[in-house]
Amino acid sequence: MPTILTWIGAEVPRVCDGRSLLPFLYGETPADWRTEVHYEFDFRTAFGSAHQNILNLHVDQCGLAVIQDTRYKYVHFDALPPLFFDLVADPGPVPQPRL
């Protein structure tokens, strides 16, 4: 929403989450732009019943949170050990099991 409001010249209300992406449309990166991304994922239904059959997790234990920059990725699971990846040094994607 901040991008559209900025584009039409309207004020962005303080209650709006996020920032305008308009500078990127002009090939500019704001100097104070963040260098990390944070996201969460609920995988209880993404892979059928794999959470129960393969991982032995209850449906309420199927969440993860990630913080990632251009080099590193840290994955924190609700009920599994965390994972840490060096995206430059790691050899590539891990083959996915057939479900």
mmCIF file with all atom_site columns, C-alpha atoms in Angstrom:
data_model
loop_
_atom_site.group_PDB
_atom_site.id
_atom_site.type_symbol
_atom_site.label_atom_id
_atom_site.label_alt_id
_atom_site.label_comp_id
_atom_site.label_asym_id
_atom_site.label_entity_id
_atom_site.label_seq_id
_atom_site.pdbx_PDB_ins_code
_atom_site.Cartn_x
_atom_site.Cartn_y
_atom_site.Cartn_z
_atom_site.occupancy
_atom_site.B_iso_or_equiv
_atom_site.pdbx_formal_charge
_atom_site.auth_seq_id
_atom_site.auth_comp_id
_atom_site.auth_asym_id
_atom_site.auth_atom_id
_atom_site.pdbx_PDB_model_num
ATOM 1  C CA . MET A 1 1  ? 0.000  0.000   0.000   1.00 0.00 ? 1  MET A CA 1
ATOM 2  C CA . PRO A 1 2  ? 2.805  2.526   0.711   1.00 0.00 ? 2  PRO A CA 1
ATOM 3  C CA . THR A 1 3  ? 4.037  2.130   -2.877  1.00 0.00 ? 3  THR A CA 1
ATOM 4  C CA . ILE A 1 4  ? 0.664  2.993   -4.391  1.00 0.00 ? 4  ILE A CA 1
ATOM 5  C CA . LEU A 1 5  ? 0.091  5.900   -2.023  1.00 0.00 ? 5  LEU A CA 1
ATOM 6  C CA . THR A 1 6  ? 3.540  7.333   -2.771  1.00 0.00 ? 6  THR A CA 1
ATOM 7  C CA . TRP A 1 7  ? 2.966  6.860   -6.500  1.00 0.00 ? 7  TRP A CA 1
ATOM 8  C CA . ILE A 1 8  ? -0.249 8.906   -6.450  1.00 0.00 ? 8  ILE A CA 1
ATOM 9  C CA . GLY A 1 9  ? 1.313  11.553  -4.200  1.00 0.00 ? 9  GLY A CA 1
ATOM 10 C CA . ALA A 1 10 ? -0.770 10.736  -1.128  1.00 0.00 ? 10 ALA A CA 1
ATOM 11 C CA . GLU A 1 11 ? 0.576  10.658  2.413   1.00 0.00 ? 11 GLU A CA 1
ATOM 12 C CA . VAL A 1 12 ? 1.325  7.195   3.809   1.00 0.00 ? 12 VAL A CA 1
ATOM 13 C CA . PRO A 1 13 ? -0.465 6.808   7.146   1.00 0.00 ? 13 PRO A CA 1
ATOM 14 C CA . ARG A 1 14 ? 1.745  5.906   10.081  1.00 0.00 ? 14 ARG A CA 1
ATOM 15 C CA . VAL A 1 15 ? -0.291 2.732   10.690  1.00 0.00 ? 15 VAL A CA 1
ATOM 16 C CA . CYS A 1 16 ? 0.739  1.278   7.293   1.00 0.00 ? 16 CYS A CA 1
ATOM 17 C CA . ASP A 1 17 ? 3.286  -1.509  7.482   1.00 0.00 ? 17 ASP A CA 1
ATOM 18 C CA . GLY A 1 18 ? 6.201  -1.480  5.085   1.00 0.00 ? 18 GLY A CA 1
ATOM 19 C CA . ARG A 1 19 ? 7.767  1.149   2.876   1.00 0.00 ? 19 ARG A CA 1
ATOM 20 C CA . SER A 1 20 ? 7.295  2.319   -0.652  1.00 0.00 ? 20 SER A CA 1
ATOM 21 C CA . LEU A 1 21 ? 9.049  0.267   -3.322  1.00 0.00 ? 21 LEU A CA 1
ATOM 22 C CA . LEU A 1 22 ? 8.782  3.115   -5.823  1.00 0.00 ? 22 LEU A CA 1
ATOM 23 C CA . PRO A 1 23 ? 12.539 3.955   -5.758  1.00 0.00 ? 23 PRO A CA 1
ATOM 24 C CA . PHE A 1 24 ? 13.297 0.473   -7.094  1.00 0.00 ? 24 PHE A CA 1
ATOM 25 C CA . LEU A 1 25 ? 11.152 1.156   -10.164 1.00 0.00 ? 25 LEU A CA 1
ATOM 26 C CA . TYR A 1 26 ? 13.588 3.954   -10.996 1.00 0.00 ? 26 TYR A CA 1
ATOM 27 C CA . GLY A 1 27 ? 16.670 1.802   -10.385 1.00 0.00 ? 27 GLY A CA 1
ATOM 28 C CA . GLU A 1 28 ? 17.448 3.361   -6.995  1.00 0.00 ? 28 GLU A CA 1
ATOM 29 C CA . THR A 1 29 ? 18.067 1.643   -3.681  1.00 0.00 ? 29 THR A CA 1
ATOM 30 C CA . PRO A 1 30 ? 17.469 3.786   -0.593  1.00 0.00 ? 30 PRO A CA 1
ATOM 31 C CA . ALA A 1 31 ? 20.621 4.092   1.528   1.00 0.00 ? 31 ALA A CA 1
ATOM 32 C CA . ASP A 1 32 ? 18.807 2.906   4.644   1.00 0.00 ? 32 ASP A CA 1
ATOM 33 C CA . TRP A 1 33 ? 17.146 -0.079  2.967   1.00 0.00 ? 33 TRP A CA 1
ATOM 34 C CA . ARG A 1 34 ? 17.397 -3.291  4.959   1.00 0.00 ? 34 ARG A CA 1
ATOM 35 C CA . THR A 1 35 ? 19.767 -6.020  3.873   1.00 0.00 ? 35 THR A CA 1
ATOM 36 C CA . GLU A 1 36 ? 17.957 -8.963  5.503   1.00 0.00 ? 36 GLU A CA 1
ATOM 37 C CA . VAL A 1 37 ? 14.610 -10.615 4.972   1.00 0.00 ? 37 VAL A CA 1
ATOM 38 C CA . HIS A 1 38 ? 12.514 -12.277 7.652   1.00 0.00 ? 38 HIS A CA 1
ATOM 39 C CA . TYR A 1 39 ? 9.652  -14.623 6.939   1.00 0.00 ? 39 TYR A CA 1
ATOM 40 C CA . GLU A 1 40 ? 7.579  -17.295 8.601   1.00 0.00 ? 40 GLU A CA 1
ATOM 41 C CA . PHE A 1 41 ? 6.048  -20.408 7.116   1.00 0.00 ? 41 PHE A CA 1
ATOM 42 C CA . ASP A 1 42 ? 3.395  -22.808 8.383   1.00 0.00 ? 42 ASP A CA 1
ATOM 43 C CA . PHE A 1 43 ? 4.064  -26.141 6.688   1.00 0.00 ? 43 PHE A CA 1
ATOM 44 C CA . ARG A 1 44 ? 1.305  -28.230 8.273   1.00 0.00 ? 44 ARG A CA 1
ATOM 45 C CA . THR A 1 45 ? -0.661 -28.593 5.036   1.00 0.00 ? 45 THR A CA 1
ATOM 46 C CA . ALA A 1 46 ? 2.019  -27.836 2.438   1.00 0.00 ? 46 ALA A CA 1
ATOM 47 C CA . PHE A 1 47 ? 3.183  -31.430 2.118   1.00 0.00 ? 47 PHE A CA 1
ATOM 48 C CA . GLY A 1 48 ? 0.087  -33.447 2.945   1.00 0.00 ? 48 GLY A CA 1
ATOM 49 C CA . SER A 1 49 ? 0.678  -35.544 6.033   1.00 0.00 ? 49 SER A CA 1
ATOM 50 C CA . ALA A 1 50 ? 4.488  -35.472 5.805   1.00 0.00 ? 50 ALA A CA 1
ATOM 51 C CA . HIS A 1 51 ? 4.675  -33.494 9.060   1.00 0.00 ? 51 HIS A CA 1
ATOM 52 C CA . GLN A 1 52 ? 3.216  -36.509 10.859  1.00 0.00 ? 52 GLN A CA 1
ATOM 53 C CA . ASN A 1 53 ? 4.444  -39.453 8.775   1.00 0.00 ? 53 ASN A CA 1
ATOM 54 C CA . ILE A 1 54 ? 8.014  -38.333 8.123   1.00 0.00 ? 54 ILE A CA 1
ATOM 55 C CA . LEU A 1 55 ? 8.840  -35.745 10.775  1.00 0.00 ? 55 LEU A CA 1
ATOM 56 C CA . ASN A 1 56 ? 6.660  -37.158 13.561  1.00 0.00 ? 56 ASN A CA 1
ATOM 57 C CA . LEU A 1 57 ? 5.319  -33.696 14.389  1.00 0.00 ? 57 LEU A CA 1
ATOM 58 C CA . HIS A 1 58 ? 1.924  -32.686 15.687  1.00 0.00 ? 58 HIS A CA 1
ATOM 59 C CA . VAL A 1 59 ? 0.066  -30.223 13.492  1.00 0.00 ? 59 VAL A CA 1
ATOM 60 C CA . ASP A 1 60 ? 0.733  -27.430 16.029  1.00 0.00 ? 60 ASP A CA 1
ATOM 61 C CA . GLN A 1 61 ? 4.500  -27.917 15.711  1.00 0.00 ? 61 GLN A CA 1
ATOM 62 C CA . CYS A 1 62 ? 4.740  -27.113 12.007  1.00 0.00 ? 62 CYS A CA 1
ATOM 63 C CA . GLY A 1 63 ? 6.022  -23.570 11.945  1.00 0.00 ? 63 GLY A CA 1
ATOM 64 C CA . LEU A 1 64 ? 9.338  -22.059 11.037  1.00 0.00 ? 64 LEU A CA 1
ATOM 65 C CA . ALA A 1 65 ? 10.876 -18.597 10.977  1.00 0.00 ? 65 ALA A CA 1
ATOM 66 C CA . VAL A 1 66 ? 13.773 -17.519 8.753   1.00 0.00 ? 66 VAL A CA 1
ATOM 67 C CA . ILE A 1 67 ? 16.179 -14.608 8.729   1.00 0.00 ? 67 ILE A CA 1
ATOM 68 C CA . GLN A 1 68 ? 18.339 -14.383 5.614   1.00 0.00 ? 68 GLN A CA 1
ATOM 69 C CA . ASP A 1 69 ? 20.753 -12.019 3.967   1.00 0.00 ? 69 ASP A CA 1
ATOM 70 C CA . THR A 1 70 ? 22.806 -12.455 0.817   1.00 0.00 ? 70 THR A CA 1
ATOM 71 C CA . ARG A 1 71 ? 25.237 -14.828 2.537   1.00 0.00 ? 71 ARG A CA 1
ATOM 72 C CA . TYR A 1 72 ? 23.524 -16.571 5.448   1.00 0.00 ? 72 TYR A CA 1
ATOM 73 C CA . LYS A 1 73 ? 20.196 -18.156 6.262   1.00 0.00 ? 73 LYS A CA 1
ATOM 74 C CA . TYR A 1 74 ? 19.051 -19.160 9.751   1.00 0.00 ? 74 TYR A CA 1
ATOM 75 C CA . VAL A 1 75 ? 15.938 -21.327 10.027  1.00 0.00 ? 75 VAL A CA 1
ATOM 76 C CA . HIS A 1 76 ? 14.259 -21.700 13.413  1.00 0.00 ? 76 HIS A CA 1
ATOM 77 C CA . PHE A 1 77 ? 11.657 -24.457 13.712  1.00 0.00 ? 77 PHE A CA 1
ATOM 78 C CA . ASP A 1 78 ? 8.965  -24.735 16.368  1.00 0.00 ? 78 ASP A CA 1
ATOM 79 C CA . ALA A 1 79 ? 9.887  -28.333 17.224  1.00 0.00 ? 79 ALA A CA 1
ATOM 80 C CA . LEU A 1 80 ? 13.015 -29.302 15.269  1.00 0.00 ? 80 LEU A CA 1
ATOM 81 C CA . PRO A 1 81 ? 16.678 -28.316 15.622  1.00 0.00 ? 81 PRO A CA 1
ATOM 82 C CA . PRO A 1 82 ? 17.585 -25.031 13.902  1.00 0.00 ? 82 PRO A CA 1
ATOM 83 C CA . LEU A 1 83 ? 19.449 -24.916 10.592  1.00 0.00 ? 83 LEU A CA 1
ATOM 84 C CA . PHE A 1 84 ? 22.160 -22.474 9.537   1.00 0.00 ? 84 PHE A CA 1
ATOM 85 C CA . PHE A 1 85 ? 23.321 -22.162 5.936   1.00 0.00 ? 85 PHE A CA 1
ATOM 86 C CA . ASP A 1 86 ? 26.255 -20.346 4.394   1.00 0.00 ? 86 ASP A CA 1
ATOM 87 C CA . LEU A 1 87 ? 24.679 -19.657 1.003   1.00 0.00 ? 87 LEU A CA 1
ATOM 88 C CA . VAL A 1 88 ? 28.039 -18.956 -0.611  1.00 0.00 ? 88 VAL A CA 1
ATOM 89 C CA . ALA A 1 89 ? 29.927 -21.981 0.721   1.00 0.00 ? 89 ALA A CA 1
ATOM 90 C CA . ASP A 1 90 ? 27.107 -24.550 0.651   1.00 0.00 ? 90 ASP A CA 1
ATOM 91 C CA . PRO A 1 91 ? 27.279 -26.688 -2.495  1.00 0.00 ? 91 PRO A CA 1
ATOM 92 C CA . GLY A 1 92 ? 23.665 -26.247 -3.565  1.00 0.00 ? 92 GLY A CA 1
ATOM 93 C CA . PRO A 1 93 ? 20.139 -27.329 -2.845  1.00 0.00 ? 93 PRO A CA 1
ATOM 94 C CA . VAL A 1 94 ? 19.528 -30.506 -0.894  1.00 0.00 ? 94 VAL A CA 1
ATOM 95 C CA . PRO A 1 95 ? 17.565 -33.122 -2.857  1.00 0.00 ? 95 PRO A CA 1
ATOM 96 C CA . GLN A 1 96 ? 13.969 -33.259 -1.654  1.00 0.00 ? 96 GLN A CA 1
ATOM 97 C CA . PRO A 1 97 ? 12.500 -36.579 -0.511  1.00 0.00 ? 97 PRO A CA 1
ATOM 98 C CA . ARG A 1 98 ? 9.610  -38.019 -2.499  1.00 0.00 ? 98 ARG A CA 1
ATOM 99 C CA . LEU A 1 99 ? 6.423  -37.740 -0.508  1.00 0.00 ? 99 LEU A CA 1
#
